[in-house]
mmCIF file of C-alpha atoms and ligand atoms in Angstrom:
data_model
loop_
_atom_site.group_PDB
_atom_site.id
_atom_site.type_symbol
_atom_site.label_atom_id
_atom_site.label_comp_id
_atom_site.label_asym_id
_atom_site.label_seq_id
_atom_site.Cartn_x
_atom_site.Cartn_y
_atom_site.Cartn_z
ATOM 1 C CA MET A 190 -19.726 9.865 -2.538
ATOM 2 C CA LEU A 191 -18.961 8.936 1.069
ATOM 3 C CA ILE A 192 -20.834 5.966 2.550
ATOM 4 C CA THR A 193 -20.789 4.128 5.899
ATOM 5 C CA LEU A 194 -19.233 0.734 6.542
ATOM 6 C CA LYS A 195 -22.728 -0.693 6.979
ATOM 7 C CA GLU A 196 -23.729 0.636 3.555
ATOM 8 C CA ALA A 197 -20.543 -0.818 2.089
ATOM 9 C CA ALA A 198 -21.454 -4.188 3.626
ATOM 10 C CA GLU A 199 -24.983 -3.972 2.156
ATOM 11 C CA LYS A 200 -23.560 -3.404 -1.321
ATOM 12 C CA ILE A 201 -21.303 -6.411 -0.913
ATOM 13 C CA LYS A 202 -24.180 -8.601 0.333
ATOM 14 C CA ALA A 203 -26.238 -7.649 -2.732
ATOM 15 C CA ALA A 204 -23.474 -8.600 -5.190
ATOM 16 C CA ASN A 205 -22.574 -12.079 -6.401
ATOM 17 C CA LYS A 206 -19.722 -11.804 -8.861
ATOM 18 C CA ILE A 207 -17.103 -9.536 -7.378
ATOM 19 C CA LEU A 208 -13.832 -8.274 -8.757
ATOM 20 C CA ILE A 209 -11.387 -7.150 -6.062
ATOM 21 C CA THR A 210 -8.376 -4.977 -6.710
ATOM 22 C CA ALA A 211 -5.794 -2.681 -5.095
ATOM 23 C CA HIS A 212 -3.038 -0.331 -6.180
ATOM 24 C CA VAL A 213 -0.121 -0.951 -8.513
ATOM 25 C CA GLN A 214 3.223 -1.335 -6.700
ATOM 26 C CA PRO A 215 1.223 -3.344 -4.171
ATOM 27 C CA ASP A 216 2.410 -3.509 -0.568
ATOM 28 C CA GLY A 217 1.497 -5.827 2.302
ATOM 29 C CA ASP A 218 -1.713 -3.939 3.016
ATOM 30 C CA ALA A 219 -2.867 -4.030 -0.627
ATOM 31 C CA ILE A 220 -2.189 -7.770 -0.995
ATOM 32 C CA GLY A 221 -3.258 -8.684 2.549
ATOM 33 C CA SER A 222 -6.566 -6.821 2.345
ATOM 34 C CA THR A 223 -7.523 -8.155 -1.094
ATOM 35 C CA LEU A 224 -6.656 -11.767 -0.178
ATOM 36 C CA ALA A 225 -8.543 -11.532 3.116
ATOM 37 C CA LEU A 226 -11.631 -10.043 1.492
ATOM 38 C CA MET A 227 -11.582 -12.611 -1.321
ATOM 39 C CA GLN A 228 -11.596 -15.482 1.195
ATOM 40 C CA MET A 229 -14.345 -13.841 3.239
ATOM 41 C CA LEU A 230 -16.552 -13.399 0.179
ATOM 42 C CA GLN A 231 -15.907 -16.941 -1.032
ATOM 43 C CA SER A 232 -16.883 -18.285 2.402
ATOM 44 C CA LEU A 233 -20.186 -16.426 1.979
ATOM 45 C CA GLY A 234 -20.800 -18.303 -1.283
ATOM 46 C CA LYS A 235 -19.889 -15.453 -3.622
ATOM 47 C CA SER A 236 -17.592 -15.586 -6.588
ATOM 48 C CA ALA A 237 -14.610 -13.306 -5.987
ATOM 49 C CA GLN A 238 -11.527 -12.767 -8.140
ATOM 50 C CA ILE A 239 -8.536 -10.535 -7.407
ATOM 51 C CA PHE A 240 -6.786 -8.688 -10.224
ATOM 52 C CA ILE A 241 -3.657 -6.601 -9.594
ATOM 53 C CA ASP A 242 -1.929 -4.981 -12.554
ATOM 54 C CA ASP A 243 1.635 -5.346 -11.341
ATOM 55 C CA THR A 244 4.236 -7.762 -10.108
ATOM 56 C CA VAL A 245 4.205 -8.470 -6.381
ATOM 57 C CA ARG A 246 7.206 -8.460 -4.073
ATOM 58 C CA LYS A 247 8.380 -12.047 -3.436
ATOM 59 C CA ASN A 248 7.977 -11.800 0.347
ATOM 60 C CA LEU A 249 4.210 -11.663 -0.069
ATOM 61 C CA HIS A 250 3.935 -14.754 -2.277
ATOM 62 C CA ALA A 251 3.660 -17.064 0.745
ATOM 63 C CA LEU A 252 0.361 -15.502 1.837
ATOM 64 C CA PRO A 253 -2.591 -17.925 1.750
ATOM 65 C CA HIS A 254 -4.250 -18.079 -1.703
ATOM 66 C CA PHE A 255 -1.693 -15.724 -3.249
ATOM 67 C CA GLU A 256 -1.665 -17.954 -6.362
ATOM 68 C CA GLU A 257 -5.282 -16.962 -7.091
ATOM 69 C CA ILE A 258 -4.334 -13.337 -7.823
ATOM 70 C CA ARG A 259 -4.403 -12.580 -11.531
ATOM 71 C CA ARG A 260 -2.833 -9.836 -13.617
ATOM 72 C CA PRO A 261 -5.120 -8.615 -16.444
ATOM 73 C CA VAL A 262 -3.982 -9.247 -19.999
ATOM 74 C CA ASP A 263 -4.320 -6.559 -22.668
ATOM 75 C CA GLY A 264 -7.917 -5.942 -23.730
ATOM 76 C CA GLU A 265 -9.307 -8.508 -21.244
ATOM 77 C CA LYS A 266 -12.886 -8.124 -19.935
ATOM 78 C CA PHE A 267 -14.201 -9.640 -16.709
ATOM 79 C CA ASP A 268 -17.857 -10.269 -15.931
ATOM 80 C CA ALA A 269 -18.612 -8.760 -12.510
ATOM 81 C CA ASP A 270 -21.520 -7.025 -10.784
ATOM 82 C CA LEU A 271 -19.292 -5.142 -8.317
ATOM 83 C CA MET A 272 -15.686 -4.003 -8.297
ATOM 84 C CA ILE A 273 -14.157 -3.444 -4.869
ATOM 85 C CA VAL A 274 -11.098 -1.191 -4.817
ATOM 86 C CA LEU A 275 -8.998 -1.474 -1.661
ATOM 87 C CA ASP A 276 -6.206 0.687 -0.203
ATOM 88 C CA THR A 277 -6.163 3.300 -2.974
ATOM 89 C CA SER A 278 -8.166 5.791 -4.974
ATOM 90 C CA ILE A 279 -9.142 4.604 -8.452
ATOM 91 C CA ASP A 280 -6.295 6.388 -10.249
ATOM 92 C CA ARG A 281 -3.729 3.706 -9.327
ATOM 93 C CA LEU A 282 -5.324 0.571 -10.746
ATOM 94 C CA GLY A 283 -3.489 0.257 -14.049
ATOM 95 C CA ASN A 284 -5.471 -1.776 -16.574
ATOM 96 C CA VAL A 285 -7.801 -3.319 -13.974
ATOM 97 C CA LYS A 286 -10.024 -0.279 -14.469
ATOM 98 C CA ASN A 287 -10.806 -1.394 -18.010
ATOM 99 C CA LEU A 288 -11.787 -4.957 -17.033
ATOM 100 C CA THR A 289 -15.402 -4.137 -16.161
ATOM 101 C CA ASP A 290 -17.989 -1.373 -16.112
ATOM 102 C CA ALA A 291 -19.444 -2.690 -12.825
ATOM 103 C CA PRO A 292 -20.100 -0.094 -10.108
ATOM 104 C CA ILE A 293 -17.127 0.586 -7.847
ATOM 105 C CA LEU A 294 -17.075 0.255 -4.084
ATOM 106 C CA ASN A 295 -13.916 1.877 -2.721
ATOM 107 C CA ILE A 296 -12.609 1.114 0.786
ATOM 108 C CA ASP A 297 -9.493 2.978 1.874
ATOM 109 C CA HIS A 298 -7.577 4.758 4.643
ATOM 110 C CA HIS A 299 -5.651 7.379 2.636
ATOM 111 C CA VAL A 300 -6.409 11.040 3.436
ATOM 112 C CA THR A 301 -5.685 11.957 -0.175
ATOM 113 C CA ASN A 302 -8.568 9.770 -1.419
ATOM 114 C CA LYS A 303 -11.496 12.083 -2.164
ATOM 115 C CA GLY A 304 -13.675 9.340 -3.666
ATOM 116 C CA GLU A 305 -14.470 11.182 -6.855
ATOM 117 C CA GLY A 306 -16.976 9.274 -8.988
ATOM 118 C CA VAL A 307 -17.232 6.248 -6.671
ATOM 119 C CA GLU A 308 -18.899 5.159 -3.453
ATOM 120 C CA LEU A 309 -16.175 5.425 -0.859
ATOM 121 C CA TYR A 310 -15.856 4.237 2.711
ATOM 122 C CA VAL A 311 -12.714 5.953 4.001
ATOM 123 C CA GLU A 312 -11.350 5.782 7.513
ATOM 124 C CA THR A 313 -8.193 7.868 7.676
ATOM 125 C CA LYS A 314 -7.496 6.914 11.296
ATOM 126 C CA ALA A 315 -7.326 3.235 10.400
ATOM 127 C CA ALA A 316 -3.667 2.209 10.374
ATOM 128 C CA ALA A 317 -4.250 -0.070 7.408
ATOM 129 C CA THR A 318 -6.994 -1.053 5.017
ATOM 130 C CA CYS A 319 -6.700 -4.467 6.677
ATOM 131 C CA GLU A 320 -7.979 -2.896 9.904
ATOM 132 C CA ILE A 321 -11.126 -1.814 8.031
ATOM 133 C CA VAL A 322 -11.539 -5.208 6.350
ATOM 134 C CA PHE A 323 -11.412 -6.775 9.820
ATOM 135 C CA LYS A 324 -14.393 -4.620 10.853
ATOM 136 C CA LEU A 325 -16.117 -5.418 7.573
ATOM 137 C CA ALA A 326 -15.905 -9.131 8.451
ATOM 138 C CA ARG A 327 -18.092 -8.411 11.478
ATOM 139 C CA GLU A 328 -20.623 -6.521 9.318
ATOM 140 C CA LEU A 329 -20.707 -9.408 6.830
ATOM 141 C CA ASP A 330 -20.819 -12.081 9.509
ATOM 142 C CA ALA A 331 -17.777 -13.742 7.969
ATOM 143 C CA THR A 332 -15.600 -16.026 10.079
ATOM 144 C CA ILE A 333 -11.957 -15.024 10.387
ATOM 145 C CA THR A 334 -10.059 -18.209 9.623
ATOM 146 C CA PRO A 335 -6.327 -18.491 10.443
ATOM 147 C CA GLU A 336 -5.612 -17.892 6.716
ATOM 148 C CA ILE A 337 -7.690 -14.701 6.624
ATOM 149 C CA ALA A 338 -6.124 -13.541 9.899
ATOM 150 C CA THR A 339 -2.633 -14.065 8.449
ATOM 151 C CA CYS A 340 -3.461 -11.833 5.476
ATOM 152 C CA LEU A 341 -4.985 -9.114 7.668
ATOM 153 C CA TYR A 342 -2.102 -9.161 10.162
ATOM 154 C CA THR A 343 0.381 -8.745 7.287
ATOM 155 C CA GLY A 344 -1.299 -5.493 6.217
ATOM 156 C CA LEU A 345 -1.390 -4.178 9.779
ATOM 157 C CA ALA A 346 2.260 -5.058 10.344
ATOM 158 C CA THR A 347 3.550 -3.549 7.096
ATOM 159 C CA ASP A 348 1.567 -0.287 7.233
ATOM 160 C CA THR A 349 2.540 0.368 10.873
ATOM 161 C CA GLY A 350 6.202 -0.662 10.522
ATOM 162 C CA PHE A 351 5.483 -3.541 12.907
ATOM 163 C CA PHE A 352 3.391 -1.386 15.217
ATOM 164 C CA GLN A 353 5.962 1.385 15.562
ATOM 165 C CA PHE A 354 4.561 4.266 13.482
ATOM 166 C CA SER A 355 2.242 6.999 14.743
ATOM 167 C CA ASN A 356 -0.741 5.344 13.032
ATOM 168 C CA THR A 357 -0.568 2.522 15.614
ATOM 169 C CA ARG A 358 -3.561 3.067 17.898
ATOM 170 C CA ALA A 359 -5.080 1.078 20.737
ATOM 171 C CA GLU A 360 -7.689 -0.140 18.215
ATOM 172 C CA THR A 361 -4.917 -1.320 15.872
ATOM 173 C CA LEU A 362 -3.359 -3.408 18.622
ATOM 174 C CA ALA A 363 -6.776 -4.706 19.664
ATOM 175 C CA VAL A 364 -7.341 -5.940 16.100
ATOM 176 C CA ALA A 365 -3.822 -7.462 16.037
ATOM 177 C CA SER A 366 -4.546 -9.186 19.330
ATOM 178 C CA GLU A 367 -7.817 -10.590 17.976
ATOM 179 C CA LEU A 368 -5.999 -11.824 14.840
ATOM 180 C CA ILE A 369 -3.449 -13.675 16.951
ATOM 181 C CA ARG A 370 -6.370 -15.291 18.784
ATOM 182 C CA CYS A 371 -7.697 -16.316 15.340
ATOM 183 C CA GLY A 372 -4.462 -18.205 14.643
ATOM 184 C CA VAL A 373 -1.767 -15.810 13.367
ATOM 185 C CA SER A 374 1.915 -16.557 14.075
ATOM 186 C CA PRO A 375 3.522 -13.080 14.283
ATOM 187 C CA ASN A 376 7.056 -14.499 14.092
ATOM 188 C CA PHE A 377 6.276 -16.455 10.912
ATOM 189 C CA ILE A 378 4.936 -13.293 9.271
ATOM 190 C CA SER A 379 7.884 -11.106 10.309
ATOM 191 C CA GLU A 380 10.392 -13.688 9.113
ATOM 192 C CA GLN A 381 8.665 -13.821 5.721
ATOM 193 C CA LEU A 382 8.481 -10.049 5.416
ATOM 194 C CA GLU A 383 12.013 -9.313 6.583
ATOM 195 C CA SER A 384 13.693 -11.751 4.225
ATOM 196 C CA LYS A 385 15.684 -10.007 1.467
ATOM 197 C CA SER A 386 17.559 -11.257 -1.595
ATOM 198 C CA LEU A 387 21.298 -10.657 -1.802
ATOM 199 C CA ALA A 388 20.666 -8.185 -4.666
ATOM 200 C CA GLU A 389 18.257 -6.281 -2.426
ATOM 201 C CA VAL A 390 20.837 -5.889 0.345
ATOM 202 C CA ARG A 391 23.417 -4.804 -2.252
ATOM 203 C CA GLY A 392 20.790 -2.317 -3.512
ATOM 204 C CA LEU A 393 20.330 -0.979 0.013
ATOM 205 C CA SER A 394 24.071 -0.503 0.237
ATOM 206 C CA ALA A 395 24.062 1.412 -3.092
ATOM 207 C CA ALA A 396 21.160 3.549 -1.891
ATOM 208 C CA LEU A 397 22.927 4.384 1.385
ATOM 209 C CA ASN A 398 26.044 5.324 -0.596
ATOM 210 C CA SER A 399 23.977 7.870 -2.529
ATOM 211 C CA LEU A 400 22.849 9.658 0.658
ATOM 212 C CA LYS A 401 22.570 13.432 0.287
ATOM 213 C CA MET A 402 21.484 15.985 2.890
ATOM 214 C CA PHE A 403 19.529 19.188 2.196
ATOM 215 C CA TYR A 404 18.141 22.191 4.072
ATOM 216 C CA GLY A 405 20.533 22.161 7.028
ATOM 217 C CA ASP A 406 20.310 18.359 7.360
ATOM 218 C CA LYS A 407 16.526 18.422 7.830
ATOM 219 C CA VAL A 408 16.070 16.440 4.622
ATOM 220 C CA ALA A 409 17.835 13.208 3.706
ATOM 221 C CA GLY A 410 17.573 11.692 0.255
ATOM 222 C CA MET A 411 18.756 8.591 -1.561
ATOM 223 C CA ILE A 412 18.613 7.670 -5.219
ATOM 224 C CA LEU A 413 18.747 4.339 -7.006
ATOM 225 C CA ASP A 414 19.463 4.309 -10.724
ATOM 226 C CA HIS A 415 17.778 1.899 -13.100
ATOM 227 C CA ALA A 416 20.854 -0.320 -13.526
ATOM 228 C CA THR A 417 20.825 -1.044 -9.783
ATOM 229 C CA ALA A 418 17.057 -0.971 -9.237
ATOM 230 C CA LYS A 419 16.337 -3.563 -11.930
ATOM 231 C CA THR A 420 18.324 -6.242 -10.078
ATOM 232 C CA PHE A 421 15.743 -6.672 -7.284
ATOM 233 C CA ASP A 422 12.007 -6.293 -6.782
ATOM 234 C CA SER A 423 11.441 -4.115 -3.713
ATOM 235 C CA THR A 424 12.945 -1.187 -1.844
ATOM 236 C CA GLU A 425 10.651 -1.733 1.120
ATOM 237 C CA GLY A 426 12.297 -0.491 4.315
ATOM 238 C CA PHE A 427 15.223 1.291 2.619
ATOM 239 C CA ILE A 428 13.914 4.727 3.514
ATOM 240 C CA ASP A 429 13.598 3.791 7.193
ATOM 241 C CA GLU A 430 17.382 3.526 7.375
ATOM 242 C CA ILE A 431 17.739 7.299 6.823
ATOM 243 C CA ARG A 432 14.484 8.483 8.419
ATOM 244 C CA VAL A 433 16.199 7.747 11.757
ATOM 245 C CA ILE A 434 18.915 10.407 11.309
ATOM 246 C CA GLU A 435 18.390 12.656 14.324
ATOM 247 C CA THR A 436 18.254 15.961 12.424
ATOM 248 C CA VAL A 437 15.959 14.652 9.702
ATOM 249 C CA ASP A 438 12.319 15.645 9.321
ATOM 250 C CA VAL A 439 11.756 14.438 5.746
ATOM 251 C CA ALA A 440 13.443 11.436 4.149
ATOM 252 C CA PHE A 441 13.048 10.449 0.533
ATOM 253 C CA LEU A 442 14.052 7.692 -1.847
ATOM 254 C CA ILE A 443 13.885 8.086 -5.621
ATOM 255 C CA THR A 444 14.025 4.840 -7.590
ATOM 256 C CA GLU A 445 14.479 4.945 -11.350
ATOM 257 C CA LYS A 446 12.194 1.994 -12.173
ATOM 258 C CA ALA A 447 12.639 2.578 -15.904
ATOM 259 C CA PRO A 448 14.138 5.394 -17.961
ATOM 260 C CA ASN A 449 12.072 8.539 -17.310
ATOM 261 C CA PHE A 450 9.946 6.720 -14.708
ATOM 262 C CA CYS A 451 11.015 7.593 -11.174
ATOM 263 C CA ARG A 452 9.141 6.352 -8.121
ATOM 264 C CA VAL A 453 9.301 8.591 -5.083
ATOM 265 C CA SER A 454 8.842 7.521 -1.457
ATOM 266 C CA MET A 455 8.736 10.047 1.374
ATOM 267 C CA ARG A 456 8.630 9.695 5.156
ATOM 268 C CA SER A 457 8.349 12.502 7.675
ATOM 269 C CA LYS A 458 8.407 13.213 11.394
ATOM 270 C CA GLY A 459 6.356 16.418 11.134
ATOM 271 C CA VAL A 460 5.819 17.915 7.682
ATOM 272 C CA ASP A 461 2.697 16.690 5.857
ATOM 273 C CA VAL A 462 4.310 14.769 2.980
ATOM 274 C CA SER A 463 0.912 13.691 1.596
ATOM 275 C CA LYS A 464 0.473 17.305 0.462
ATOM 276 C CA ILE A 465 3.871 17.364 -1.250
ATOM 277 C CA ALA A 466 3.098 14.047 -2.964
ATOM 278 C CA ALA A 467 -0.391 15.219 -3.999
ATOM 279 C CA LYS A 468 1.114 18.349 -5.585
ATOM 280 C CA LEU A 469 3.347 16.096 -7.654
ATOM 281 C CA GLY A 470 0.461 13.875 -8.754
ATOM 282 C CA GLY A 471 0.692 11.236 -5.996
ATOM 283 C CA GLY A 472 -0.707 10.902 -2.500
ATOM 284 C CA GLY A 473 -0.556 8.935 0.732
ATOM 285 C CA HIS A 474 -0.548 9.723 4.435
ATOM 286 C CA ILE A 475 0.782 12.672 6.473
ATOM 287 C CA ARG A 476 3.946 10.802 7.424
ATOM 288 C CA ALA A 477 4.287 8.406 4.454
ATOM 289 C CA ALA A 478 3.539 9.319 0.878
ATOM 290 C CA GLY A 479 4.732 8.830 -2.662
ATOM 291 C CA CYS A 480 4.396 9.729 -6.311
ATOM 292 C CA THR A 481 5.786 8.989 -9.745
ATOM 293 C CA LEU A 482 7.869 11.542 -11.647
ATOM 294 C CA LYS A 483 8.169 10.840 -15.357
ATOM 295 C CA THR A 484 11.545 12.524 -15.814
ATOM 296 C CA THR A 485 15.235 11.712 -15.525
ATOM 297 C CA LEU A 486 16.634 10.869 -12.112
ATOM 298 C CA ASP A 487 18.461 14.231 -11.862
ATOM 299 C CA GLU A 488 15.352 16.193 -12.799
ATOM 300 C CA ALA A 489 13.217 14.164 -10.369
ATOM 301 C CA GLU A 490 15.621 14.998 -7.546
ATOM 302 C CA LYS A 491 15.496 18.727 -8.396
ATOM 303 C CA ILE A 492 11.683 18.777 -8.555
ATOM 304 C CA LEU A 493 11.293 16.851 -5.305
ATOM 305 C CA VAL A 494 13.876 18.806 -3.293
ATOM 306 C CA ALA A 495 12.254 22.083 -4.447
ATOM 307 C CA ALA A 496 8.773 20.841 -3.467
ATOM 308 C CA ILE A 497 9.998 19.761 -0.028
ATOM 309 C CA GLY A 498 11.697 23.167 0.429
ATOM 310 C CA GLU A 499 8.416 24.870 -0.431
ATOM 311 C CA ALA A 500 6.598 22.798 2.204
ATOM 312 C CA PHE A 501 9.120 23.919 4.837
ATOM 313 C CA ASN A 502 8.428 27.541 3.921
ATOM 314 C CA ASN A 503 4.664 27.170 4.296
HETATM 315 P P1 LIG B 758 5.537 3.974 -0.203
HETATM 316 O O1 LIG B 758 6.563 5.021 0.007
HETATM 317 O O2 LIG B 758 5.580 2.932 0.875
HETATM 318 O O3 LIG B 758 5.523 3.430 -1.579
HETATM 319 O O4 LIG B 758 4.123 4.702 -0.030
HETATM 320 C C1 LIG B 758 3.764 5.404 1.119
HETATM 321 C C2 LIG B 758 2.294 5.675 1.106
HETATM 322 O O5 LIG B 758 1.971 6.576 0.049
HETATM 323 C C3 LIG B 758 1.434 4.442 0.865
HETATM 324 O O6 LIG B 758 0.279 4.547 1.644
HETATM 325 C C4 LIG B 758 1.109 4.518 -0.602
HETATM 326 O O7 LIG B 758 -0.103 3.897 -0.902
HETATM 327 C C5 LIG B 758 1.053 6.018 -0.862
HETATM 328 N N1 LIG B 758 1.526 6.293 -2.224
HETATM 329 C C6 LIG B 758 2.745 5.978 -2.718
HETATM 330 N N2 LIG B 758 2.852 6.360 -4.004
HETATM 331 C C7 LIG B 758 1.670 6.913 -4.339
HETATM 332 C C8 LIG B 758 1.148 7.477 -5.558
HETATM 333 O O8 LIG B 758 1.809 7.534 -6.590
HETATM 334 N N3 LIG B 758 -0.144 7.947 -5.509
HETATM 335 C C9 LIG B 758 -0.898 7.875 -4.374
HETATM 336 N N4 LIG B 758 -2.155 8.352 -4.428
HETATM 337 N N5 LIG B 758 -0.443 7.349 -3.225
HETATM 338 C C10 LIG B 758 0.808 6.873 -3.190
HETATM 339 MN MN1 LIG B 759 -2.505 0.826 3.267
#
């Protein structure tokens, strides 16, 4: 069921013991929005605990209060009167879903989130969930400390490609401006986020070596096999290196995270890749989407290239 931001704020005000979560394979927006909301709720005297059922890319570990994030252990239960799900629909929570039977409040900006079975505040124009959490702070009368601002700015920066993507609106920059006024150092955040391990740069080189073009050079794809992918923890930004090819409309990266478990990332300049991803069991935004294909790397490539071809024909 769709609700307003005010209604979402009312539900939060009425709760005392709150579990906060976001999607597996968490990005800067997932971690930034959960950490910011946790600090806001704690400042209002509520108990708030973040659970994320995945490992988190090292670059995000320096965010304020990162060490308070927990990963659920098998069979664990958590006593809560509200579960807040940020930056995703409830199908990408891993085992966090089994931690509590508390009602779910879902706050998101993905067009593919239909809010089935939960109360959802969705704002698809928001560049990041962090942009929504910023507005929520106003509704809750929570002060944006420099630490909270740092978390929120991280989500804005990562989901907009440092304010370059088409989701960057005047409102997005107004929020970023306000966050800098609240104490953010943009250069500190970019330096943290840009830093890569040697293995990651070698992985990028391997990915670029795998470059293949399809459909008259309108589609560019890269693959990373498990042997290479297991040596580093994030492929963030890899796909942007081929998205820039002048003839390319759709770029993809397939990463074999484990045998028969391939993660797909897509970026586009025109085609709605959220629809392609949704057809394959994933989701996302018009110009950035993803899914998981539980097949071999070769099979995943065939399935994905066929689905992209179909989208061009429609
Ligand atoms: P990325 O390529 O950066 O992993 O993801 C691009 C966008 O698509 C992000 O907004 C991400 O949340 C969304 N996305 C990626 N994979 C999936 C998926 O498996 N399911 C859904 N629903 N969304 C996804
Ligand atoms: Mn997001």
